């Protein structure tokens, strides 16, 4: 009998497990949680009705094709439902893409402050993560291209990126696609697309439609307010949709997720009010926090990066501790290479006022 314990495949133990935004504060206060980019407005009421109705048939397997959900997405964006693949959050889709297209010896590129799920997905396949530097906390097409080697198989680009809140204009994304080798799969993670109000931004639908090597992923976890249900989707070239459908779990979406997601997709008025709320408060928060003397990276999403001086007692860590003592949770982003920053999610009007007030009190407090 062997005394050796099972060992994971190479790469697995190189993964640092993802640490989600915190959700608890000391003393059992009900926290003001602005740490995970969730919407302060909650989901569409229609999604809640659909979710509750799904309780009537919990003994039945879900529709393995998630047909109602793919059709609702297709209706909303004018897309062929056959080219839409749904997943348990876009995280599952990013992981499935990596599993379908990466293996040992392959390289996949993401950017310096890019979303950490990419690194995890790449390493989990035994492939090698390659990090491209950014310029001014923004992805840089030339720096990504400079990292392409004979082994490159995939590029992950969050647009806008989390945690920086910066974005690349669609012209730059097109240039990236044009200059990448055609066998390299470009994954455009557009988790915050609905929030962006810029004429030169596009999530990438047209690029997916007109190339055979680009995928766009989207989520119901942010503006749609359904993070707890784990719903994401990918719009893919037909061959890539086919590959994903071969490797995905046959029932990867639950019935409550399928039905609530479809109802949320059909409620465009709810999304519009969430966009309006965000536009107003993103501007207000940026202005008020800058007025306190802190630098804020201009964001096009529903969160922003706040920069602190790297000083003991006055820096990001001290501020985070202070805010937590007042029941307010922001996101530390040292794991993204940003130890002197905190990420703040736009909250309700009251939450936004409370966080600005608390930041001011922290800065006045001195050391
Ligand atoms: C929040 C987020 C997602 C969404 O993840 P889900 O698994 O759909 O909840 C994807 N990409 C980025 C960059 C994000 O910030």
Coordinates of C-alpha atoms and ligand atoms in Angstrom, one line a residue:
X1 CA 0.0 0.0 0.0
X2 CA 1.3 3.4 -1.0
X3 CA 1.8 6.0 1.8
X4 CA 1.6 8.9 -0.7
X5 CA -1.3 11.2 -0.5
X6 CA -3.0 12.4 -3.7
X7 CA -1.3 15.4 -5.3
X8 CA -3.0 18.1 -7.3
X9 CA -1.8 18.7 -10.9
X10 CA 1.1 21.2 -11.4
X11 CA -0.1 24.8 -11.0
X12 CA -2.9 24.1 -8.6
X13 CA -0.8 24.8 -5.5
X14 CA 0.6 27.9 -7.1
X15 CA -2.9 29.4 -6.9
X16 CA -3.6 31.9 -4.1
X17 CA -7.3 31.3 -3.3
X18 CA -9.5 34.3 -4.2
X19 CA -10.4 36.4 -1.2
X20 CA -13.8 38.1 -1.6
X21 CA -14.6 41.5 -0.3
X22 CA -15.4 41.4 3.4
X23 CA -19.0 41.5 4.6
X24 CA -18.7 41.6 8.5
X25 CA -17.6 44.3 10.9
X26 CA -16.7 44.0 14.6
X27 CA -19.5 44.3 17.2
X28 CA -22.2 42.8 15.0
X29 CA -23.3 46.2 13.6
X30 CA -25.2 46.0 10.3
X31 CA -22.4 47.0 8.0
X32 CA -22.5 49.5 5.1
X33 CA -21.0 47.0 2.6
X34 CA -19.3 48.8 -0.3
X35 CA -16.7 46.1 -0.9
X36 CA -18.0 43.9 -3.8
X37 CA -19.4 46.3 -6.5
X38 CA -23.0 45.1 -5.8
X39 CA -25.8 47.4 -6.8
X40 CA -27.4 49.4 -4.0
X41 CA -30.8 49.2 -5.7
X42 CA -31.2 45.4 -5.5
X43 CA -32.7 43.3 -8.3
X44 CA -35.8 44.0 -10.5
X45 CA -39.0 43.2 -8.6
X46 CA -40.0 41.0 -11.6
X47 CA -36.9 38.9 -10.9
X48 CA -38.0 38.3 -7.4
X49 CA -41.4 37.2 -8.5
X50 CA -39.9 34.8 -11.0
X51 CA -37.4 33.5 -8.3
X52 CA -40.3 32.8 -5.9
X53 CA -42.4 31.1 -8.6
X54 CA -39.5 28.7 -9.3
X55 CA -39.9 27.3 -5.8
X56 CA -43.0 25.3 -7.0
X57 CA -40.8 22.8 -8.9
X58 CA -37.6 22.4 -7.1
X59 CA -37.6 18.6 -7.5
X60 CA -37.3 19.0 -11.3
X61 CA -33.9 19.3 -13.0
X62 CA -33.5 22.7 -14.7
X63 CA -33.5 23.2 -18.4
X64 CA -29.9 22.2 -19.2
X65 CA -29.9 24.7 -22.2
X66 CA -31.1 27.6 -20.0
X67 CA -33.3 28.4 -23.0
X68 CA -35.5 31.1 -21.4
X69 CA -32.5 33.0 -20.2
X70 CA -30.6 32.8 -23.5
X71 CA -33.7 34.0 -25.4
X72 CA -34.2 36.9 -23.0
X73 CA -30.6 38.0 -23.5
X74 CA -30.9 37.5 -27.2
X75 CA -34.0 39.7 -27.4
X76 CA -32.5 42.4 -25.4
X77 CA -29.2 42.7 -27.3
X78 CA -30.3 41.4 -30.7
X79 CA -28.1 38.3 -30.5
X80 CA -28.5 34.7 -31.7
X81 CA -29.3 32.7 -28.6
X82 CA -27.3 29.8 -30.1
X83 CA -24.1 31.7 -29.6
X84 CA -24.9 32.5 -25.9
X85 CA -23.6 30.2 -23.2
X86 CA -24.7 30.8 -19.6
X87 CA -22.7 30.0 -16.5
X88 CA -22.8 30.2 -12.7
X89 CA -21.5 33.7 -12.8
X90 CA -19.1 34.9 -15.4
X91 CA -16.4 33.3 -13.2
X92 CA -17.6 29.9 -14.4
X93 CA -17.4 31.0 -18.0
X94 CA -13.9 32.4 -17.6
X95 CA -12.9 29.2 -16.0
X96 CA -14.6 27.1 -18.7
X97 CA -12.8 29.1 -21.5
X98 CA -9.5 28.5 -19.8
X99 CA -10.2 24.8 -19.5
X100 CA -11.3 24.5 -23.1
X101 CA -8.4 26.5 -24.6
X102 CA -5.4 26.2 -22.2
X103 CA -3.1 23.4 -21.0
X104 CA 0.4 22.9 -19.8
X105 CA 3.0 24.8 -21.8
X106 CA 0.4 27.4 -23.0
X107 CA 0.6 31.0 -21.9
X108 CA -2.3 33.4 -21.2
X109 CA -1.9 37.2 -20.8
X110 CA -3.7 39.5 -18.4
X111 CA -2.8 43.0 -17.3
X112 CA -1.0 44.3 -14.2
X113 CA -4.0 45.2 -12.1
X114 CA -6.4 42.9 -13.9
X115 CA -9.2 40.8 -12.3
X116 CA -7.6 38.0 -10.2
X117 CA -10.0 35.3 -11.4
X118 CA -8.0 35.2 -14.7
X119 CA -4.8 34.1 -12.9
X120 CA -6.6 31.4 -11.0
X121 CA -8.3 30.1 -14.1
X122 CA -5.0 30.0 -16.0
X123 CA -3.0 28.3 -13.3
X124 CA -5.8 25.7 -12.7
X125 CA -5.3 24.4 -16.2
X126 CA -1.6 24.0 -15.7
X127 CA -0.9 27.0 -18.1
X128 CA 1.4 29.9 -17.4
X129 CA 0.1 33.4 -16.5
X130 CA 1.9 36.3 -18.2
X131 CA 1.3 39.8 -16.8
X132 CA 1.4 42.8 -19.1
X133 CA 2.2 46.2 -17.5
X134 CA -0.4 48.9 -17.6
X135 CA 0.0 52.7 -18.2
X136 CA -1.7 55.0 -15.8
X137 CA -3.6 52.1 -14.2
X138 CA -5.1 51.4 -17.7
X139 CA -4.5 48.4 -20.0
X140 CA -2.0 49.2 -22.7
X141 CA -2.4 47.4 -26.1
X142 CA 1.3 47.7 -27.0
X143 CA 2.4 46.3 -23.7
X144 CA 0.0 43.4 -24.1
X145 CA 1.3 42.7 -27.6
X146 CA 4.8 42.8 -26.4
X147 CA 4.1 39.8 -24.2
X148 CA 2.8 37.6 -27.0
X149 CA 5.1 34.6 -27.6
X150 CA 4.8 31.4 -29.6
X151 CA 3.1 29.9 -26.6
X152 CA 0.4 32.5 -26.2
X153 CA -3.1 31.1 -26.5
X154 CA -5.4 33.6 -24.7
X155 CA -5.7 37.2 -23.6
X156 CA -8.1 38.2 -20.8
X157 CA -9.1 41.9 -20.8
X158 CA -11.5 43.3 -18.3
X159 CA -13.1 46.4 -19.9
X160 CA -13.8 48.4 -17.8
X161 CA -11.3 46.8 -15.4
X162 CA -11.9 45.9 -11.8
X163 CA -10.4 47.3 -9.4
X164 CA -9.1 50.3 -11.4
X165 CA -12.4 51.4 -13.0
X166 CA -10.5 52.4 -16.2
X167 CA -11.4 51.3 -19.7
X168 CA -10.1 51.0 -23.2
X169 CA -11.9 52.7 -26.1
X170 CA -13.3 50.2 -28.6
X171 CA -10.8 51.5 -31.2
X172 CA -8.0 50.2 -29.0
X173 CA -9.7 46.9 -28.5
X174 CA -10.1 46.5 -32.2
X175 CA -6.4 47.3 -32.7
X176 CA -5.5 44.7 -30.1
X177 CA -7.7 42.1 -31.9
X178 CA -6.2 43.0 -35.3
X179 CA -2.6 42.7 -34.1
X180 CA -3.0 39.5 -32.0
X181 CA -2.3 36.3 -33.9
X182 CA -5.6 34.8 -35.1
X183 CA -5.2 31.6 -33.0
X184 CA -5.1 33.7 -29.8
X185 CA -8.5 33.9 -28.1
X186 CA -9.3 37.4 -26.9
X187 CA -11.7 37.3 -23.9
X188 CA -13.4 40.6 -23.2
X189 CA -14.8 40.6 -19.7
X190 CA -17.5 43.4 -19.8
X191 CA -18.9 42.9 -16.3
X192 CA -19.5 46.6 -15.9
X193 CA -20.5 47.5 -19.5
X194 CA -24.0 48.7 -18.6
X195 CA -22.6 51.4 -16.4
X196 CA -20.2 53.0 -18.9
X197 CA -21.4 56.3 -20.4
X198 CA -18.7 57.0 -23.0
X199 CA -19.1 57.5 -26.7
X200 CA -15.9 55.6 -27.5
X201 CA -16.8 52.5 -25.4
X202 CA -18.4 49.3 -26.7
X203 CA -18.5 46.0 -24.8
X204 CA -17.4 44.1 -27.8
X205 CA -20.6 42.5 -29.3
X206 CA -19.7 43.6 -32.8
X207 CA -16.1 42.3 -32.5
X208 CA -17.5 38.9 -31.4
X209 CA -19.9 38.9 -34.3
X210 CA -17.3 39.8 -36.9
X211 CA -14.3 37.6 -35.8
X212 CA -14.0 33.9 -35.0
X213 CA -11.6 34.4 -32.1
X214 CA -13.2 36.9 -29.7
X215 CA -15.6 36.2 -26.7
X216 CA -17.4 38.6 -24.5
X217 CA -18.5 37.7 -21.0
X218 CA -21.2 39.5 -19.0
X219 CA -22.8 39.1 -15.6
X220 CA -26.0 39.5 -13.7
X221 CA -24.1 40.1 -10.5
X222 CA -23.5 43.9 -10.9
X223 CA -26.2 46.2 -12.4
X224 CA -28.8 43.4 -12.4
X225 CA -28.5 42.9 -8.7
X226 CA -28.5 39.1 -8.7
X227 CA -25.0 38.3 -7.4
X228 CA -26.4 35.7 -5.0
X229 CA -27.9 33.6 -7.9
X230 CA -24.6 33.3 -9.8
X231 CA -25.6 34.1 -13.4
X232 CA -23.2 35.1 -16.2
X233 CA -23.2 34.7 -20.0
X234 CA -20.8 34.6 -22.8
X235 CA -21.4 35.7 -26.4
X236 CA -19.2 33.5 -28.6
X237 CA -18.4 32.5 -32.2
X238 CA -20.3 29.3 -33.0
X239 CA -17.3 27.0 -32.6
X240 CA -16.4 28.4 -29.2
X241 CA -20.0 28.2 -28.0
X242 CA -19.9 24.5 -29.1
X243 CA -16.6 23.9 -27.2
X244 CA -18.0 25.4 -24.0
X245 CA -21.3 23.5 -24.3
X246 CA -19.2 20.2 -24.5
X247 CA -17.3 20.9 -21.3
X248 CA -19.9 22.7 -19.1
X249 CA -21.9 20.8 -16.5
X250 CA -25.1 19.6 -18.1
X251 CA -27.2 21.5 -15.5
X252 CA -24.9 24.3 -14.6
X253 CA -27.7 26.9 -14.2
X254 CA -30.4 26.4 -11.6
X255 CA -34.1 27.0 -12.4
X256 CA -34.4 30.0 -10.1
X257 CA -31.4 31.5 -11.8
X258 CA -32.7 30.9 -15.3
X259 CA -36.1 32.4 -14.5
X260 CA -35.0 35.3 -12.4
X261 CA -32.3 36.2 -14.8
X262 CA -34.7 36.2 -17.8
X263 CA -37.2 38.4 -15.9
X264 CA -34.4 40.8 -14.9
X265 CA -33.2 41.0 -18.5
X266 CA -36.7 42.0 -19.6
X267 CA -36.9 44.9 -17.1
X268 CA -34.9 47.6 -18.8
X269 CA -36.5 50.3 -16.8
X270 CA -34.8 48.9 -13.6
X271 CA -31.4 48.9 -15.3
X272 CA -31.9 52.5 -16.5
X273 CA -32.7 53.7 -13.0
X274 CA -29.5 51.9 -11.7
X275 CA -27.5 53.7 -14.4
X276 CA -29.0 57.0 -13.5
X277 CA -28.3 56.5 -9.8
X278 CA -24.7 55.5 -10.6
X279 CA -24.0 58.4 -12.9
X280 CA -25.1 60.9 -10.2
X281 CA -23.3 59.3 -7.3
X282 CA -20.1 58.3 -9.1
X283 CA -19.6 62.0 -9.9
X284 CA -20.6 63.2 -6.4
X285 CA -18.4 60.7 -4.6
X286 CA -15.4 61.4 -6.8
X287 CA -15.8 65.2 -6.3
X288 CA -16.3 65.0 -2.5
X289 CA -13.4 62.5 -1.9
X290 CA -11.1 64.7 -4.0
X291 CA -12.2 67.7 -2.0
X292 CA -10.9 65.9 1.1
X293 CA -7.5 65.8 -0.5
X294 CA -7.4 62.2 -1.7
X295 CA -6.7 61.2 -5.2
X296 CA -9.4 59.2 -7.0
X297 CA -8.8 57.3 -10.3
X298 CA -11.5 58.4 -12.7
X299 CA -13.9 55.5 -13.1
X300 CA -16.5 54.6 -15.7
X301 CA -18.0 51.8 -13.5
X302 CA -19.9 51.6 -10.2
X303 CA -16.8 51.8 -8.0
X304 CA -13.6 53.8 -7.7
X305 CA -10.1 53.5 -6.5
X306 CA -9.1 55.9 -3.7
X307 CA -5.3 56.5 -3.2
X308 CA -3.8 57.1 0.2
X309 CA -0.4 58.4 1.1
X310 CA 1.9 55.4 2.0
X311 CA 2.2 56.6 5.6
X312 CA 1.9 54.5 8.7
X313 CA -1.3 55.5 10.4
X314 CA -2.7 57.6 7.5
X315 CA -2.6 55.1 4.7
X316 CA -5.1 52.6 3.2
X317 CA -4.8 50.0 5.9
X318 CA -5.3 52.5 8.8
X319 CA -8.3 54.0 6.9
X320 CA -9.8 50.6 6.3
X321 CA -9.5 49.8 10.0
X322 CA -11.1 53.1 11.0
X323 CA -14.0 52.8 8.5
X324 CA -14.6 49.2 9.7
X325 CA -14.8 50.5 13.3
X326 CA -17.6 52.7 12.0
X327 CA -19.3 49.8 10.3
X328 CA -18.2 50.7 6.7
X329 CA -16.5 48.1 4.6
X330 CA -14.4 49.0 1.5
X331 CA -12.2 46.7 -0.4
X332 CA -8.5 46.3 0.2
X333 CA -6.7 45.8 -3.1
X334 CA -3.1 44.9 -2.1
X335 CA -3.6 41.6 -3.8
X336 CA -4.0 43.6 -7.1
X337 CA -0.7 45.3 -6.5
X338 CA -2.4 48.4 -5.1
X339 CA -1.4 48.4 -1.4
X340 CA -2.0 52.2 -1.0
X341 CA -5.5 52.1 -2.4
X342 CA -9.0 51.1 -1.3
X343 CA -11.8 50.4 -3.7
X344 CA -15.2 52.0 -2.9
X345 CA -18.5 50.8 -4.5
X346 CA -21.2 53.4 -5.2
X347 CA -23.9 52.8 -2.6
X348 CA -27.3 54.3 -1.6
X349 CA -27.5 58.1 -1.1
X350 CA -27.2 57.6 2.7
X351 CA -24.3 55.1 2.4
X352 CA -22.4 57.5 0.1
X353 CA -22.9 60.4 2.4
X354 CA -21.8 58.2 5.4
X355 CA -18.6 57.1 3.7
X356 CA -17.6 60.6 2.7
X357 CA -18.3 61.8 6.3
X358 CA -16.2 59.0 7.7
X359 CA -13.3 59.5 5.3
X360 CA -13.3 63.2 6.3
X361 CA -13.2 62.2 10.0
X362 CA -10.4 59.8 9.4
X363 CA -8.3 62.4 7.7
X364 CA -8.9 65.0 10.4
X365 CA -8.1 62.6 13.1
X366 CA -4.4 62.6 12.3
X367 CA -2.1 60.0 13.8
Ligands
LIG1 C1 -17.7 41.1 -10.6 C2 -16.9 40.8 -11.8 C3 -17.2 39.7 -12.6 C4 -18.5 39.0 -12.3 O1 -18.3 37.8 -11.7 P1 -19.6 36.9 -11.5 O2 -18.9 35.5 -11.4 O3 -20.5 37.0 -12.7 O4 -20.3 37.3 -10.3 C5 -16.5 39.4 -13.7 N1 -15.4 40.2 -14.0 C6 -15.1 41.2 -13.3 C7 -13.9 42.0 -13.7 C8 -15.8 41.6 -12.2 O5 -15.4 42.6 -11.4

